Amino acid sequence: MINSVRNTVLAVLNKNNYGYISPSDFNLYAKQAQMEVFEEYFSNYNKIINMENARISGTHYADLKKNAEENMEIFSVSKFLSHSSLNKYFLPSLITTGDESILLNKVLCYYTITTSGINDAVLANSLSCSTATFETDGVSAGDLVVNLDTEDTAHVVSVVSESELLLDADIFPSANTEFKVYDQGGVSEAEKVNHSRITSLLMSNLTSPTMAYPAYTQEQDFIKVFPAAINKPGQVFAQYFRYPYDPKWTYSTILGGSPVFDQSQSDYQDFEVPLQTEYRLVMKILQYCGVSIREEEVAQFAAAAEQKEEPTFSQKQ
Amino acid sequence: MAYLSQYQYYENAGSAPEDKNWGSYQYVSLDDIVNNFLLMYSGNHSLVNNEERYKIRFHAKRAIQELNYDAFKEVKVLELEVGKNLRFVLPSDFVNWVRISMYKDGWLRPLSENIQTLSAKAYLQDNDCNILFDQDGNILSPENSLIDFQRIKKEKKSIYLNPGSRFDGQEGWAYGGTWYFEYRVGKRFGLNTETANFNPTFNVDKKAGVINFSSDMAEELCVLEYVSDGMEGGDDSLVGVNKMFEDFVYADIQYRLLTHRHGVQEYIVARAKKERRALLMNAKIRMSNMHPGRLLMNMRGMDKWIK
């Protein structure tokens, strides 16, 4: 989609010889445009819910919520959170999970340890421990295995024998690594509690956090999970919405003064927002271009066109 | 929670204790209640929205506590021997007593409550009745007050009831199963009906967490029937409610959330209240087990002569 958007933008700009924007400028504007569209998803979603409650939204083909959810869920990610210390876990970030989160939607805590030990042989996609009794301990397919040294996680595909598990990922590249196996059924959703409530909640007789009803608070770049017994790597799993990757229009050669699009470049990145937003992306990029080349007409045209041609619920409110 | 297989139900799938799941189908767990409420009664299109889970959990537990106090007919029973100190420490989950009995000679003898003081705290005093303190300013207390001491040492009198005996209605001392009486001169007035009982009497000292008995209860077996609040010592996984009350618990949580929320129209609160009340009545009727078999038993008793 990115090449199509760029071609359209250039075509509009060239129409009255307004000017030209370089690939690097285009990439900057494309990033901003995509971010604007992305952030509107969340506020629009709330408005769509309000429309439903006001009975001004329908079902089937008129189901705006379904479409909005689909657009947002493109950016939904489920990953284990890196353990910091004690009951603290790092929030998703480029360093820990490889992406930045805009909204931590769900935090799950594994709390039932089926077995633990130290692996003593290295087999591909397997966990081997001669002293383990996996079958007797009730390990079953789907249970979670955590390498406590690397914090890598995998799920059990099958129990091969008392001492060997087949895993869906190769997380034990070396021997003498400590591991834990968590029961897939022993998982509960943690509730986010703000700091002004957590102290009272912890002191409450009826509602203090338990393994079955954990809670967490958020500060700086980590979350703190309660009860404090949730304090091991691989115990906290999160579903969150990440920010979209920066779009990048890449080229290989310059032909006749113009760069030629090449999507085989390693740093190529298309827009992640769906195709239906192409029109708005073009208009938003044109607005930035109009400001950039000091052509007020371009900026005004794009802003007016975005408002008029494809009105959204948010703009009408 | 998933349904249990027959093997899990009867044998706990070969694990101990074997009886873990017996009768469990009558109950719905706290986890299920909270989860079902979140799924079915709260959300963007529901009356309850944007409520924290801990509030739902709180109201669910409160509803279960309230049901345990009266609506459930689930009385816990504990048998313990009363020591020489004539004290019975209340169980850790005790909320209120239903009946206190002495188990003797194969018979359960319900005891009467004696609301007159059976026990007291005492301070040490000098000859001029001044209270004595230690060097830190704390009051000095004896181990037992005189009233406790006399009760424990069986120096307090109680009334002997035995219509077949000439000592019937007289005050005396019960000691080692034998009664001793003072020589009676003249008439006695003002019979205290509370203590006028052949069996020992008791007084529940809720603050101290003990039941104090009269002296004739020493080294006897006491059976305490009591109600708890159903919180199972704080273990949420054991907390549950009879399925007859499941709908009531949902309605109660909804009502409590709506009634304490700002801006909810009064007719919505009233509707929730009405629903809650109706469901409670329904559940109580169901729990009362009025079925033809029982009615028949009562009807058969109609012609019985009351002697």
XYZ file of C-alpha atoms in Angstrom:
624
model
C 0.000 0.000 0.000
C 2.867 2.368 0.749
C 3.900 2.715 -2.891
C 0.351 3.407 -3.959
C 0.002 6.085 -1.266
C 3.293 7.694 -2.296
C 2.356 7.690 -5.988
C -0.976 9.335 -5.208
C 0.654 11.964 -3.019
C 3.221 12.758 -5.704
C 0.545 12.885 -8.397
C -1.480 15.428 -6.420
C 1.566 17.509 -5.684
C 2.708 17.430 -9.325
C -0.700 18.400 -10.622
C -0.005 22.119 -10.373
C 3.756 21.761 -10.032
C 3.494 22.382 -6.326
C 6.689 20.500 -5.658
C 8.278 17.197 -4.742
C 8.998 15.443 -1.485
C 11.978 13.186 -0.913
C 11.615 9.561 0.235
C 12.944 10.447 3.692
C 10.392 13.258 4.089
C 7.650 10.979 2.808
C 8.615 8.324 5.367
C 8.435 10.869 8.185
C 5.022 12.106 7.090
C 3.824 8.540 6.524
C 4.780 7.646 10.095
C 2.869 10.608 11.510
C -0.154 9.943 9.301
C -0.298 6.295 10.310
C 0.043 7.223 13.981
C -2.873 9.649 13.706
C -5.072 7.025 12.099
C -3.993 4.420 14.659
C -4.684 6.579 17.696
C -8.128 7.466 16.391
C -9.050 3.781 16.525
C -9.182 3.855 20.316
C -11.247 7.019 20.698
C -13.517 5.970 17.827
C -14.083 2.604 19.417
C -15.505 4.261 22.507
C -17.764 6.411 20.366
C -19.004 3.371 18.479
C -19.908 1.709 21.799
C -21.850 4.838 22.749
C -23.606 4.713 19.374
C -24.627 1.133 20.038
C -25.999 2.031 23.447
C -27.898 4.933 21.869
C -29.357 2.493 19.286
C -27.868 4.401 16.351
C -25.700 1.572 15.147
C -26.854 -1.683 13.639
C -25.792 -5.278 13.274
C -24.506 -7.411 10.408
C -23.147 -5.107 7.667
C -23.814 -2.086 9.878
C -21.727 -3.517 12.681
C -19.206 -0.723 13.155
C -17.839 -2.211 16.336
C -16.803 -5.419 14.635
C -14.887 -3.508 11.994
C -13.247 -1.251 14.576
C -12.203 -4.256 16.642
C -10.719 -5.962 13.628
C -8.707 -2.858 12.794
C -7.388 -2.602 16.333
C -6.666 -6.287 16.773
C -4.144 -6.161 13.937
C -1.917 -4.637 16.624
C -2.802 -7.070 19.396
C 0.178 -8.989 20.768
C 0.374 -11.685 23.456
C 3.739 -12.213 25.116
C 5.305 -13.067 28.451
C 6.612 -10.072 30.374
C 10.260 -10.018 31.406
C 10.891 -10.435 35.094
C 12.601 -7.513 36.812
C 12.939 -8.346 40.510
C 10.669 -9.696 43.236
C 7.092 -9.199 42.008
C 8.000 -6.636 39.333
C 7.745 -7.289 35.623
C 8.861 -5.004 32.809
C 6.249 -3.435 30.594
C 6.480 -4.331 26.900
C 9.276 -2.346 25.295
C 11.664 -2.571 22.360
C 14.269 -4.070 24.692
C 12.143 -6.678 26.471
C 9.422 -7.723 24.028
C 10.514 -6.002 20.825
C 7.604 -3.572 20.645
C 6.122 -0.626 22.514
C 2.662 -0.977 23.997
C -0.068 1.632 23.835
C -2.485 -0.300 26.050
C -1.881 -3.226 28.375
C -5.219 -4.936 27.941
C -4.900 -8.179 29.862
C -2.393 -9.591 32.343
C -2.504 -13.291 33.155
C -0.661 -14.962 36.015
C 0.350 -18.610 36.069
C 0.344 -19.814 39.636
C 0.229 -23.616 39.779
C 3.678 -25.141 39.479
C 3.332 -28.722 38.317
C 7.024 -29.556 38.619
C 10.473 -27.996 38.500
C 14.075 -29.100 38.145
C 17.281 -28.791 36.150
C 17.672 -30.107 32.626
C 20.651 -32.394 32.148
C 20.671 -33.105 28.423
C 20.209 -30.972 25.342
C 17.699 -32.171 22.772
C 16.098 -30.022 20.071
C 12.629 -28.748 21.038
C 12.714 -30.868 24.168
C 13.173 -30.730 27.885
C 15.133 -33.594 29.303
C 15.648 -34.161 33.026
C 16.658 -37.624 34.247
C 15.369 -37.009 37.794
C 11.986 -35.658 36.712
C 8.699 -37.556 36.895
C 6.657 -35.591 34.369
C 3.946 -38.229 33.887
C 3.511 -38.849 37.613
C 3.423 -35.118 38.338
C 0.559 -34.707 35.872
C 2.303 -32.637 33.209
C 0.099 -32.510 30.119
C 0.088 -31.026 26.632
C -0.458 -27.291 26.757
C 1.348 -26.734 30.061
C 3.859 -23.916 30.180
C 7.604 -24.556 30.477
C 9.910 -21.731 31.546
C 13.686 -21.650 31.271
C 14.493 -19.679 34.415
C 17.969 -18.683 33.178
C 16.933 -17.157 29.861
C 13.260 -16.530 30.775
C 12.271 -18.152 27.466
C 8.955 -19.977 27.469
C 7.438 -22.839 25.502
C 4.380 -25.046 25.686
C 4.341 -28.798 26.085
C 3.402 -30.557 22.848
C 3.475 -34.029 24.381
C 4.869 -35.932 27.331
C 7.379 -38.339 25.783
C 8.364 -40.091 29.018
C 8.778 -39.496 32.722
C 11.975 -37.592 31.971
C 11.295 -35.958 28.611
C 8.874 -33.385 27.230
C 8.413 -32.342 23.626
C 8.085 -28.559 23.373
C 6.845 -26.173 20.699
C 10.045 -24.095 20.898
C 13.719 -24.779 21.442
C 14.321 -23.010 24.756
C 16.990 -25.252 26.261
C 20.137 -24.780 24.148
C 22.383 -25.793 27.036
C 22.316 -28.192 29.983
C 22.122 -27.445 33.722
C 19.384 -24.852 33.339
C 16.699 -24.460 35.930
C 13.132 -24.874 34.707
C 9.581 -24.741 35.980
C 6.441 -26.251 34.492
C 3.177 -24.395 35.116
C -0.242 -25.996 34.841
C -2.188 -24.472 31.950
C -5.332 -24.531 34.099
C -3.733 -22.623 36.964
C -3.954 -19.231 35.378
C -5.871 -16.159 36.470
C -6.358 -12.674 35.155
C -4.798 -9.852 37.158
C -6.797 -6.718 37.667
C -5.242 -3.297 37.287
C -5.597 -1.234 40.446
C -4.443 2.331 40.824
C -2.016 3.394 43.501
C -4.591 5.162 45.621
C -6.506 1.901 46.019
C -3.869 -0.800 46.244
C -2.922 -0.208 49.898
C -6.526 -0.481 51.056
C -7.048 -3.476 48.819
C -4.041 -5.289 50.273
C -5.384 -4.689 53.789
C -8.902 -5.804 52.919
C -10.051 -9.032 54.459
C -12.514 -9.953 51.743
C -10.856 -8.593 48.632
C -7.094 -8.701 49.097
C -5.383 -10.097 45.992
C -4.924 -13.852 45.924
C -3.450 -16.255 43.389
C -6.935 -16.701 41.944
C -7.645 -12.947 41.999
C -4.323 -11.202 41.458
C -3.933 -7.466 40.985
C -1.217 -5.207 39.632
C -0.158 -1.608 39.712
C 1.843 0.192 37.061
C 4.678 2.636 37.468
C 7.619 3.732 35.342
C 8.494 0.858 33.040
C 7.209 -2.028 35.121
C 4.146 -3.522 36.722
C 4.014 -4.792 40.292
C 1.928 -7.925 40.740
C 0.097 -8.922 43.930
C 0.166 -11.227 45.837
C 3.922 -10.899 46.022
C 4.290 -14.672 45.667
C 3.970 -14.123 41.926
C 7.641 -13.396 41.496
C 9.195 -15.840 39.061
C 10.148 -15.442 35.395
C 7.496 -16.709 33.015
C 4.658 -16.274 35.475
C 3.149 -13.168 33.892
C 1.698 -13.181 30.413
C 0.207 -10.108 28.791
C -2.015 -9.217 25.862
C -1.467 -5.666 24.717
C -1.776 -3.345 21.755
C 1.554 -2.317 20.274
C 2.284 0.776 18.287
C 2.496 0.213 14.525
C 5.932 -0.173 13.022
C 7.262 2.911 11.228
C 6.371 2.687 7.531
C 9.329 2.906 5.206
C 9.197 3.397 1.432
C 12.485 1.893 0.227
C 14.219 2.214 -3.116
C 17.291 0.681 -4.748
C 18.276 2.766 -7.750
C 17.586 6.230 -9.036
C 16.267 6.274 -12.565
C 15.928 9.565 -14.427
C 16.292 11.480 -11.202
C 13.608 9.500 -9.420
C 14.152 6.661 -6.946
C 12.691 3.307 -7.981
C 10.585 1.511 -5.399
C 12.143 -1.705 -4.042
C 10.266 -3.641 -1.403
C 12.942 -6.295 -1.159
C 15.096 -4.039 0.981
C 15.611 -5.330 4.504
C 14.255 -2.191 6.140
C 11.117 -2.042 3.970
C 7.956 -1.622 6.010
C 4.478 -1.190 4.579
C 1.664 0.614 6.369
C 0.095 -1.643 8.987
C -3.272 0.077 9.098
C -5.773 -1.573 6.745
C -6.324 -0.707 3.110
C -9.557 1.141 3.823
C -7.526 3.941 5.404
C -5.478 4.624 2.245
C -7.560 7.669 1.355
C -7.079 9.216 4.787
C -3.388 8.455 4.790
C -3.020 10.263 1.445
C -4.902 13.277 2.721
C -2.994 13.432 5.969
C 0.360 13.138 4.193
C -0.725 15.845 1.749
C -1.471 18.139 4.670
C 2.047 17.626 5.979
C 3.435 18.123 2.468
C 1.469 21.360 2.040
C 2.946 22.706 5.236
C 6.389 21.483 4.234
C 6.468 23.093 0.792
C 4.625 26.167 2.090
C 1.701 25.620 -0.219
C -1.290 26.568 1.860
C -3.640 25.494 -0.905
C -2.423 21.906 -0.704
C -2.821 21.748 3.035
C -6.262 23.348 2.904
C -7.393 21.108 0.065
C -6.274 17.983 1.870
C -7.815 19.019 5.166
C -11.109 19.927 3.515
C -11.147 16.762 1.426
C -10.482 14.574 4.471
C -13.324 16.277 6.284
C -15.776 16.142 3.438
C -15.151 13.041 1.425
C -14.744 10.473 4.100
C -16.405 11.677 7.260
C -15.923 9.561 10.327
C -18.121 9.374 13.333
C -15.485 11.135 15.406
C -15.437 14.086 13.082
C -19.190 14.373 13.010
C -19.538 14.500 16.766
C -15.421 -24.914 36.234
C -15.682 -27.982 34.126
C -18.041 -30.770 35.097
C -16.541 -33.674 37.003
C -16.406 -37.197 35.679
C -18.025 -39.906 37.792
C -14.576 -41.183 38.743
C -13.506 -37.722 39.890
C -16.724 -37.336 41.848
C -16.721 -40.643 43.700
C -13.010 -41.346 44.037
C -11.415 -37.899 43.557
C -9.635 -39.480 40.577
C -7.684 -41.739 42.927
C -6.258 -38.851 44.964
C -6.729 -38.127 48.629
C -9.044 -37.199 50.206
C -11.497 -39.504 48.540
C -14.546 -37.508 49.692
C -13.345 -34.168 48.321
C -16.024 -33.882 45.649
C -18.935 -35.583 47.358
C -21.964 -33.343 47.222
C -20.028 -30.629 45.413
C -22.616 -30.446 42.630
C -25.005 -28.646 44.985
C -22.714 -25.669 45.075
C -21.470 -23.039 42.702
C -18.058 -21.673 43.554
C -17.145 -18.068 44.230
C -14.861 -18.163 41.194
C -17.777 -19.168 38.988
C -20.017 -16.494 40.453
C -17.496 -13.712 39.873
C -16.623 -14.978 36.421
C -20.246 -15.439 35.354
C -21.195 -12.024 36.663
C -18.385 -10.366 34.740
C -19.387 -12.229 31.600
C -23.167 -11.972 31.780
C -24.119 -9.003 33.924
C -21.462 -6.408 33.205
C -20.204 -4.848 30.036
C -20.728 -2.085 27.549
C -24.400 -2.856 27.024
C -25.279 -3.851 30.582
C -26.553 -1.880 33.530
C -23.305 -2.595 35.325
C -20.295 -1.289 33.474
C -16.756 -0.252 34.313
C -16.849 -1.759 37.764
C -13.669 -3.141 39.260
C -13.548 -6.877 39.748
C -12.649 -6.525 43.407
C -15.986 -4.774 44.003
C -17.862 -7.627 42.375
C -15.866 -10.085 44.462
C -16.599 -8.096 47.611
C -20.351 -8.012 47.022
C -20.392 -11.695 46.068
C -18.690 -12.588 49.326
C -20.953 -10.301 51.326
C -24.005 -11.940 49.770
C -22.656 -15.361 50.683
C -21.969 -14.195 54.242
C -25.486 -12.857 54.631
C -26.982 -16.072 53.280
C -24.906 -18.085 55.719
C -26.279 -16.175 58.672
C -29.885 -17.177 58.166
C -31.050 -18.375 54.755
C -28.779 -21.405 54.493
C -29.636 -24.233 56.742
C -26.031 -25.164 57.064
C -25.137 -25.546 60.684
C -21.647 -26.618 61.601
C -21.213 -28.974 64.536
C -18.152 -29.259 66.737
C -17.673 -31.657 69.638
C -15.021 -30.887 72.258
C -14.439 -31.828 75.858
C -14.775 -29.022 78.357
C -11.733 -28.891 80.599
C -11.484 -28.157 84.283
C -11.388 -24.466 83.531
C -15.004 -24.795 82.288
C -14.188 -23.016 79.054
C -14.914 -23.917 75.473
C -12.925 -21.828 72.992
C -15.104 -20.765 70.080
C -14.130 -22.235 66.706
C -12.117 -19.967 64.397
C -15.032 -19.556 61.965
C -17.684 -19.017 64.649
C -20.205 -16.242 64.004
C -23.186 -17.241 66.158
C -24.385 -20.269 68.055
C -27.510 -22.267 67.289
C -27.551 -24.821 70.082
C -25.142 -25.975 72.768
C -25.551 -29.427 74.210
C -23.881 -31.795 76.575
C -23.306 -35.282 75.255
C -23.617 -37.713 78.130
C -24.694 -41.331 78.464
C -25.464 -41.476 74.738
C -27.895 -38.586 74.971
C -27.584 -35.092 73.636
C -28.840 -32.717 76.305
C -29.519 -29.201 75.064
C -28.238 -26.661 77.571
C -29.844 -23.427 78.669
C -28.133 -20.102 78.353
C -27.510 -18.312 81.599
C -27.446 -14.615 80.874
C -26.307 -13.882 84.381
C -22.609 -13.328 84.535
C -20.634 -16.525 84.829
C -17.283 -14.983 84.267
C -15.576 -11.680 85.008
C -12.253 -9.998 84.722
C -10.688 -8.787 87.955
C -8.065 -6.241 89.048
C -5.848 -6.636 92.069
C -6.704 -4.239 94.888
C -5.162 -3.337 98.224
C -6.963 -3.340 101.565
C -8.430 0.071 100.835
C -9.786 -1.153 97.474
C -7.265 0.868 95.494
C -6.375 -0.688 92.165
C -2.767 -1.918 91.949
C -0.474 -1.111 89.029
C 2.921 -2.381 87.912
C 5.931 -0.131 87.255
C 4.786 0.468 83.662
C 1.392 1.707 84.745
C -0.463 -1.435 83.728
C -3.189 -2.782 85.946
C -2.353 -5.992 87.769
C -4.864 -8.778 87.206
C -5.230 -12.147 88.917
C -5.452 -15.266 86.786
C -9.101 -15.711 87.709
C -11.659 -13.439 89.246
C -13.397 -14.689 92.395
C -16.540 -15.507 90.439
C -14.476 -17.573 87.984
C -12.468 -19.155 90.769
C -15.549 -20.273 92.656
C -17.128 -21.586 89.473
C -14.028 -23.530 88.503
C -13.543 -24.842 92.019
C -17.215 -25.809 92.086
C -17.901 -23.545 95.058
C -20.897 -21.932 93.416
C -24.321 -23.274 94.037
C -26.825 -24.247 91.352
C -30.366 -25.497 91.491
C -31.053 -29.208 91.547
C -34.057 -30.287 89.520
C -35.440 -33.726 90.001
C -39.185 -34.013 90.643
C -38.698 -37.463 92.098
C -36.373 -36.209 94.799
C -37.162 -34.353 97.956
C -34.338 -31.982 97.106
C -36.087 -30.876 93.902
C -35.663 -27.134 93.372
C -33.071 -26.711 96.112
C -29.729 -24.987 95.683
C -26.723 -27.191 96.071
C -23.295 -28.124 94.776
C -22.713 -30.712 92.052
C -19.387 -32.376 92.664
C -18.150 -35.546 91.016
C -21.685 -36.459 89.953
C -23.004 -36.125 93.511
C -25.113 -33.274 94.815
C -24.605 -31.682 98.175
C -27.176 -29.449 99.883
C -27.299 -27.100 102.783
C -29.793 -27.809 105.489
C -32.954 -25.975 104.460
C -34.819 -23.792 106.905
C -37.971 -21.971 105.900
C -39.129 -21.219 102.366
C -37.208 -20.007 99.369
C -38.488 -17.290 97.104
C -37.549 -15.991 93.674
C -36.657 -19.087 91.703
C -34.245 -18.201 88.918
C -35.647 -20.061 85.944
C -32.519 -19.627 83.888
C -30.421 -21.629 86.242
C -33.246 -23.867 87.414
C -32.149 -26.726 85.229
C -30.835 -30.165 85.929
C -28.242 -29.702 83.182
C -25.300 -27.320 83.293
C -25.785 -23.791 81.984
C -23.568 -21.680 79.817
C -22.828 -18.124 78.888
C -21.169 -17.099 75.607
C -18.491 -14.484 76.145
C -18.144 -13.310 72.542
C -15.493 -10.734 73.272
C -13.276 -13.252 75.026
C -14.087 -15.878 72.390
C -15.131 -18.549 74.882
C -18.212 -20.271 76.243
C -18.201 -20.388 80.043
C -20.046 -23.233 81.679
C -21.361 -23.838 85.138
C -19.227 -26.035 87.334
C -21.052 -29.303 86.614
C -19.831 -29.225 82.989
C -16.203 -29.972 83.854
C -14.724 -32.818 81.802
C -17.984 -33.345 79.949
C -18.407 -33.477 76.190
C -19.898 -30.359 74.657
C -21.479 -30.297 71.214
C -21.628 -26.836 69.696
C -23.909 -26.179 66.751
C -23.059 -22.868 65.152
C -23.233 -20.843 61.985
C -20.248 -19.474 60.145
C -20.012 -16.842 57.430
C -18.970 -19.299 54.732
C -15.629 -17.643 54.088
C -13.758 -20.882 54.779
C -10.873 -19.246 56.601
C -10.079 -16.969 53.674
C -9.571 -19.746 51.137
C -11.588 -18.442 48.189
C -11.337 -21.735 46.347
C -13.548 -23.342 49.025
C -16.151 -20.578 49.133
C -19.404 -21.435 47.418
C -23.124 -21.090 47.524
C -25.971 -23.537 47.018
C -27.232 -23.422 43.428
C -30.684 -22.504 44.696
C -29.220 -19.127 45.627
C -27.084 -18.590 42.535
C -29.480 -16.219 40.794
C -30.045 -14.353 44.026
C -26.307 -13.742 44.412
C -26.115 -12.260 40.894
C -29.139 -10.077 41.610
C -27.707 -9.002 44.939
C -24.354 -8.001 43.419
C -26.149 -6.067 40.691
C -28.419 -4.313 43.170
C -25.564 -3.332 45.472
C -23.473 -1.987 42.617
C -26.367 -0.003 41.166
C -27.600 1.356 44.466
C -24.171 2.706 45.386
C -23.458 4.187 41.994
C -23.940 7.836 41.360
C -26.450 8.837 38.709
C -28.391 5.583 38.363
C -32.096 6.294 38.020
C -34.176 5.304 41.010
C -36.522 3.117 38.946
C -33.572 1.000 37.852
C -32.449 0.604 41.459
C -36.013 -0.269 42.472
C -36.232 -2.859 39.707
C -32.982 -4.448 40.840
C -34.167 -4.432 44.438
C -37.469 -6.073 43.547
C -35.733 -8.758 41.509
C -33.282 -9.441 44.316
C -36.053 -9.763 46.877
C -38.156 -12.058 44.720
C -35.195 -14.314 44.034
C -34.351 -14.497 47.735
C -37.917 -15.527 48.541
C -37.905 -18.129 45.795
C -34.636 -19.547 46.989
C -35.817 -19.706 50.606
C -38.983 -21.510 49.562
C -36.952 -23.970 47.559
C -34.556 -24.513 50.443
C -37.428 -25.160 52.828
C -37.933 -28.421 50.964
C -41.702 -28.373 50.925
C -42.536 -31.406 48.905
C -45.420 -33.888 49.039
C -43.483 -36.484 50.995
C -42.794 -34.090 53.838
C -46.294 -32.648 53.813
C -47.682 -36.145 54.033
C -45.578 -36.837 57.099
C -46.916 -33.707 58.772
C -50.494 -34.481 57.773
C -50.233 -37.931 59.278
C -49.239 -36.282 62.535
C -52.490 -34.307 62.592
C -54.469 -37.032 64.278
C -51.942 -37.633 66.964
C -53.169 -37.079 70.498
C -51.171 -34.515 72.371
C -50.825 -35.737 75.920
